[in-house]
Short mmCIF file of C-alpha atoms in Angstrom, two decimals:
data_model
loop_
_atom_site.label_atom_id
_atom_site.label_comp_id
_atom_site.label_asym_id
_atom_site.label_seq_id
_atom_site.Cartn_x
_atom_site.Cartn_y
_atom_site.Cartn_z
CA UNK A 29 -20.90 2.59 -3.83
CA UNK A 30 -18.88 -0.64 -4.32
CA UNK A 31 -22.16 -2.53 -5.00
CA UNK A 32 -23.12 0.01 -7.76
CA UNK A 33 -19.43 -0.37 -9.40
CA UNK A 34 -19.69 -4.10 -9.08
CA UNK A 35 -23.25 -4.24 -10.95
CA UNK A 36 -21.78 -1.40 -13.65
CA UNK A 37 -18.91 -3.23 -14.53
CA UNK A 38 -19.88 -6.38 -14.74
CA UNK A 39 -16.88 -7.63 -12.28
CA UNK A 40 -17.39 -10.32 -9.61
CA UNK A 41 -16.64 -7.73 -6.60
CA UNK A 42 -15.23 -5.20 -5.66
CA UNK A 43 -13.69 -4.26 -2.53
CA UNK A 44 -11.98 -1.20 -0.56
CA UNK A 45 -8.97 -1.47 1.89
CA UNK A 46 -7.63 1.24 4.40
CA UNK A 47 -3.71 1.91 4.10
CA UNK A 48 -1.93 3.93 6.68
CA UNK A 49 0.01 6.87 6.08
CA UNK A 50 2.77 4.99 3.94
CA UNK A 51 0.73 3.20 2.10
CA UNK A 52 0.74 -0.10 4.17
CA UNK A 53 -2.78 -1.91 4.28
CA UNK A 54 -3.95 -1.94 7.32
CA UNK A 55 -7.52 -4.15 6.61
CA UNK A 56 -10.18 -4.64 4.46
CA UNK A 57 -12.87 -1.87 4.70
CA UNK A 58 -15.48 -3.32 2.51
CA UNK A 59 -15.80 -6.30 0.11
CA UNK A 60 -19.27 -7.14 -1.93
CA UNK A 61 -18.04 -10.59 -2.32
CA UNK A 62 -16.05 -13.39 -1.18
CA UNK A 63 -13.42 -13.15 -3.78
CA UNK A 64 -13.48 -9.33 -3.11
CA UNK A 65 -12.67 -10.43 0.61
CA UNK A 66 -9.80 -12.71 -0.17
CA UNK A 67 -7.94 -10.47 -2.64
CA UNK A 68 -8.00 -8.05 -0.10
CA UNK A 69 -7.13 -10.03 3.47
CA UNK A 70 -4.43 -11.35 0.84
CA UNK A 71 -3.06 -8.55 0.22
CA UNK A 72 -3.54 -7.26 3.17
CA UNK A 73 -1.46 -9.83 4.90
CA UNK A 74 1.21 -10.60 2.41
CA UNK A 75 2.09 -6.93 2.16
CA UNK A 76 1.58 -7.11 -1.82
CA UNK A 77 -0.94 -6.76 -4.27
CA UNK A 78 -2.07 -4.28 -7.10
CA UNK A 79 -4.85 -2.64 -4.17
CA UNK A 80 -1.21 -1.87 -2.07
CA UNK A 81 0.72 -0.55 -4.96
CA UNK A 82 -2.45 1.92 -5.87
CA UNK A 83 -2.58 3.19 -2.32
CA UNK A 84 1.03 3.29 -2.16
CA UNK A 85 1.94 5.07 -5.50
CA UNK A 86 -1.67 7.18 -5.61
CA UNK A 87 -2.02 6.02 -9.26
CA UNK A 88 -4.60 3.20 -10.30
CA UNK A 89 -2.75 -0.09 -11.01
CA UNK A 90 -4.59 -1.65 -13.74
CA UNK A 91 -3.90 -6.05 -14.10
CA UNK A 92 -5.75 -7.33 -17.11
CA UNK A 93 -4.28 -11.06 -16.63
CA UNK A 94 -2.75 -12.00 -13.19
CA UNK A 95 -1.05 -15.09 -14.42
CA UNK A 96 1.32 -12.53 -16.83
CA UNK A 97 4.84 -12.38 -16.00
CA UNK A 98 5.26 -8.92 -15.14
CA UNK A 99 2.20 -9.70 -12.59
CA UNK A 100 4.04 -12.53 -10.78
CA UNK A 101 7.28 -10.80 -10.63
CA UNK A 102 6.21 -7.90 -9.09
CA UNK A 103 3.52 -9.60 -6.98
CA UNK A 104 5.04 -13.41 -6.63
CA UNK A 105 3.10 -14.82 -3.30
CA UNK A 106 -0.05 -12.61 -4.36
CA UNK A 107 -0.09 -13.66 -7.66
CA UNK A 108 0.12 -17.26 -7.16
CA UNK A 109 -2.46 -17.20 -3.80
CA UNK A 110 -4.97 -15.13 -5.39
CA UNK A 111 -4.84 -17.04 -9.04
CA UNK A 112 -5.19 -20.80 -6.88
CA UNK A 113 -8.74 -18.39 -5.22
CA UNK A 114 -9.89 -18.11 -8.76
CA UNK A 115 -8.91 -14.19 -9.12
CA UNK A 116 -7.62 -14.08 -13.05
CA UNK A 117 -8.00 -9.86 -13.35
CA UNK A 118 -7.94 -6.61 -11.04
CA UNK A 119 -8.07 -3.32 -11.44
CA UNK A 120 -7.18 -0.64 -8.23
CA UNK A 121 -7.88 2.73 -8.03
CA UNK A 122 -6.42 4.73 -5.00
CA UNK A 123 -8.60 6.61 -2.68
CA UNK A 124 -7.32 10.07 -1.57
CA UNK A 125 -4.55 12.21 -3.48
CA UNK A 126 -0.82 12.97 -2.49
CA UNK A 127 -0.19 12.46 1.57
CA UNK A 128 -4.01 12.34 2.18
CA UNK A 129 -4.07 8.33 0.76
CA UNK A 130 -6.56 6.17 2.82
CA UNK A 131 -6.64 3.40 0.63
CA UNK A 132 -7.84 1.85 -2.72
CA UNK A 133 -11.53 0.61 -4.41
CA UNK A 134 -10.54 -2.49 -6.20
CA UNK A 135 -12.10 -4.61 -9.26
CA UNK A 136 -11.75 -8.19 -9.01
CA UNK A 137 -12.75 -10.28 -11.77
CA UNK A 138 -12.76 -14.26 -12.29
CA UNK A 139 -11.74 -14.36 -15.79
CA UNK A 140 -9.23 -12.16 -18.17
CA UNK A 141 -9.29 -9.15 -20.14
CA UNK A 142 -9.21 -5.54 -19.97
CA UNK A 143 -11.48 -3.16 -18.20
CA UNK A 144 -12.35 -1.00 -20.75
CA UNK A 145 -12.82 3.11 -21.20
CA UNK A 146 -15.99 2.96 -19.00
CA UNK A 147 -14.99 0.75 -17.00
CA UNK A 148 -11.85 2.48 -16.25
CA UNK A 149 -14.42 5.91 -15.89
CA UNK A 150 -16.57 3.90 -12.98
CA UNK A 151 -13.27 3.21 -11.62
CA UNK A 152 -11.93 5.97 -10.96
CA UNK A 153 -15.25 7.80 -10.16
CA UNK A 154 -16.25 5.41 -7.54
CA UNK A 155 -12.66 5.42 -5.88
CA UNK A 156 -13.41 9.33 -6.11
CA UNK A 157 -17.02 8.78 -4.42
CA UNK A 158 -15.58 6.51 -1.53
CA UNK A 159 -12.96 9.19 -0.95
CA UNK A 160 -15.93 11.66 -0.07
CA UNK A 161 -18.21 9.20 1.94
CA UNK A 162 -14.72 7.77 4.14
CA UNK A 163 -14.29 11.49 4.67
CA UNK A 164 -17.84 12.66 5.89
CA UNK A 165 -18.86 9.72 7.56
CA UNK A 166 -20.22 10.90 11.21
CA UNK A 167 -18.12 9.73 14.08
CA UNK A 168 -20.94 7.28 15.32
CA UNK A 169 -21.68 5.56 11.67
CA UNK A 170 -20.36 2.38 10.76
CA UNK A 171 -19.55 0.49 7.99
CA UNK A 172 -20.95 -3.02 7.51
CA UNK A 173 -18.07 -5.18 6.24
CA UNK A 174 -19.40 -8.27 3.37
CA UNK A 175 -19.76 -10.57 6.51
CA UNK A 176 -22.26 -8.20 8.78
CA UNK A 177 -19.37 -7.06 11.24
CA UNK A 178 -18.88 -3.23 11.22
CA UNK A 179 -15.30 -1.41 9.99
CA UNK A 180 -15.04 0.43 13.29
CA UNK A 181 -14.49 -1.98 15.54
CA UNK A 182 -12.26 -4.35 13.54
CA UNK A 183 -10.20 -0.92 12.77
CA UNK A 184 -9.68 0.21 16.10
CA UNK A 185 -8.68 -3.48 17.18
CA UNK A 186 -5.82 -3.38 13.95
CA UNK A 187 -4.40 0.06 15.23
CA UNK A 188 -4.60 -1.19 18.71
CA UNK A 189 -2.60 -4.77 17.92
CA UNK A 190 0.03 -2.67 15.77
CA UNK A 191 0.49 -0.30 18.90
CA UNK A 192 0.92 -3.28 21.45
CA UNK A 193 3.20 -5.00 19.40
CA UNK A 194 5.35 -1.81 18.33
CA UNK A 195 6.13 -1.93 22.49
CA UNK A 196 6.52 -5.56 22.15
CA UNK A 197 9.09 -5.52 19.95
CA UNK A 198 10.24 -1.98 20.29
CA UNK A 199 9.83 -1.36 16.28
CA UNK A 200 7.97 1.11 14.14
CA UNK A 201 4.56 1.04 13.98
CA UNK A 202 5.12 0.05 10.30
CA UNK A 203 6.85 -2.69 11.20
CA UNK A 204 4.86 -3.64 13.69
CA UNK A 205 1.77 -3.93 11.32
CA UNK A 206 4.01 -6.39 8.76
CA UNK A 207 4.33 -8.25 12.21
CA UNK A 208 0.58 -8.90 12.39
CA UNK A 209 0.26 -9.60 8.60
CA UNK A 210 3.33 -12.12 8.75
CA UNK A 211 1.70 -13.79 11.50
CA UNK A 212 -1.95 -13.72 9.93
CA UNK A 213 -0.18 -15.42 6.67
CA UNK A 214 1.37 -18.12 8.40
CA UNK A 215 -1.43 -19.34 10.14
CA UNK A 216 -3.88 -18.88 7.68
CA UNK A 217 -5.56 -16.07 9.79
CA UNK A 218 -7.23 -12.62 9.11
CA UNK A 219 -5.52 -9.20 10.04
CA UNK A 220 -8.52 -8.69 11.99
CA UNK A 221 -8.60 -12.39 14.07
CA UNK A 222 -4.85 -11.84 15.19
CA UNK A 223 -5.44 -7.76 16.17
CA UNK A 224 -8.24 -9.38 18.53
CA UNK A 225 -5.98 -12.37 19.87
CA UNK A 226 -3.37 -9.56 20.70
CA UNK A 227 -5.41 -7.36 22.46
CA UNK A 228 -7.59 -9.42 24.36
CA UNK A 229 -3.69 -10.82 25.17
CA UNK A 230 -4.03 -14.42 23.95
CA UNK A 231 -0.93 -13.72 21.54
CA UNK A 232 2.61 -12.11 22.70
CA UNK A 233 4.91 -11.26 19.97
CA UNK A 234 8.71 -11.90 20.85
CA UNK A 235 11.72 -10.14 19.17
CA UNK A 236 12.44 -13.72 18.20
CA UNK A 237 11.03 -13.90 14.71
CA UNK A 238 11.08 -17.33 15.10
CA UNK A 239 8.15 -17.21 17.68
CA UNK A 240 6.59 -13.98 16.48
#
């Protein structure tokens, strides 16, 4: 599906990321290119981004022109990361409706300008598409990820990291999830690398933020 959007609009990827109940990003469920993949792990461990804000709000959040002011002050670390990775456009369309949200299908382009009426049409009807396939996917099918690893096990590994540092720390399991991101940022690291140095228990987190 995100392969057939990519071709029809003419963008240079598009990718899908899995949000938890409250709209938090929990990973990156597909990506059809490498800028897909870095718009998304950046958002994804910044805790920012138009792909969040669409999951979050369940209304697509359309960016014609990153590098616009309203764009950096609502997204300022984003903004800046993803413009220095080449991103100059995105468009994200949530996935799910009202409390059922799993995520957003995003449009990531390399240069400026609007979407357009079809392009805002393959938008939404691919987000709607990807809502039906995440929904009646069998329990034993998985989903390659742009690199050849599969969804499922990176997934379970995220939930499992968020639920051993919630006890960590003693915190939400929102908060434990900004936790991971925080420390994926600062080291320059993928949700998914830190969830497996946590649970194969290479990495500790301390109620210290300074070590965490």
């Amino acid at each position: 599906m995100c392969e057939a959007c990519a071709e029809l609009v003419h963008s240079h990827g598009v990718g899908v990321i899995v949000s938890s109940s409250t709209g938090t990003s929990t990973g990156s469920y597909y990506a059809t290119s490498d800028l897909s993949r870095i718009s998304d792990e950046l958002q994804t461990a910044l805790g920012q981004g138009p792909s969040i804000s669409a999951a979050a709000e369940g209304t697509p959040v359309l960016v014609p022109d990153l590098s616009q002011p309203q764009a950096r002050r609502r997204w300022p670390v984003f903004a800046e990361s993803a413009s220095a990775q080449g991103l100059r456009s995105l468009f994200a369309f949530p996935i799910g409706t009202g409390v059922a949200m799993l995520g957003a299908l995003t449009i990531h382009r390399s240069d400026t300008g609007p979407l357009g009426e079809e392009g805002l049409a393959c938008g939404l009807a691919s987000a709607e598409a990807t809502l039906d396939l995440m929904l009646h996917r069998g329990p034993d099918t998985t989903v390659p990820w742009a690199n050849g690893s599969d969804l499922g096990s990176h997934q379970v590994e995220v939930h499992q990291a968020a639920g051993m540092v919630s006890v960590q720390l003693d915190v939400a399991m929102d908060e434990a999830y900004a936790r991971l991101r925080a420390h994926a940022f600062r080291h320059d690291l993928t949700l998914a690398d830190v969830a497996t140095e946590v649970v194969r228990r290479r990495l500790r987190f301390s109620p210290d933020p300074a070590t965490g």
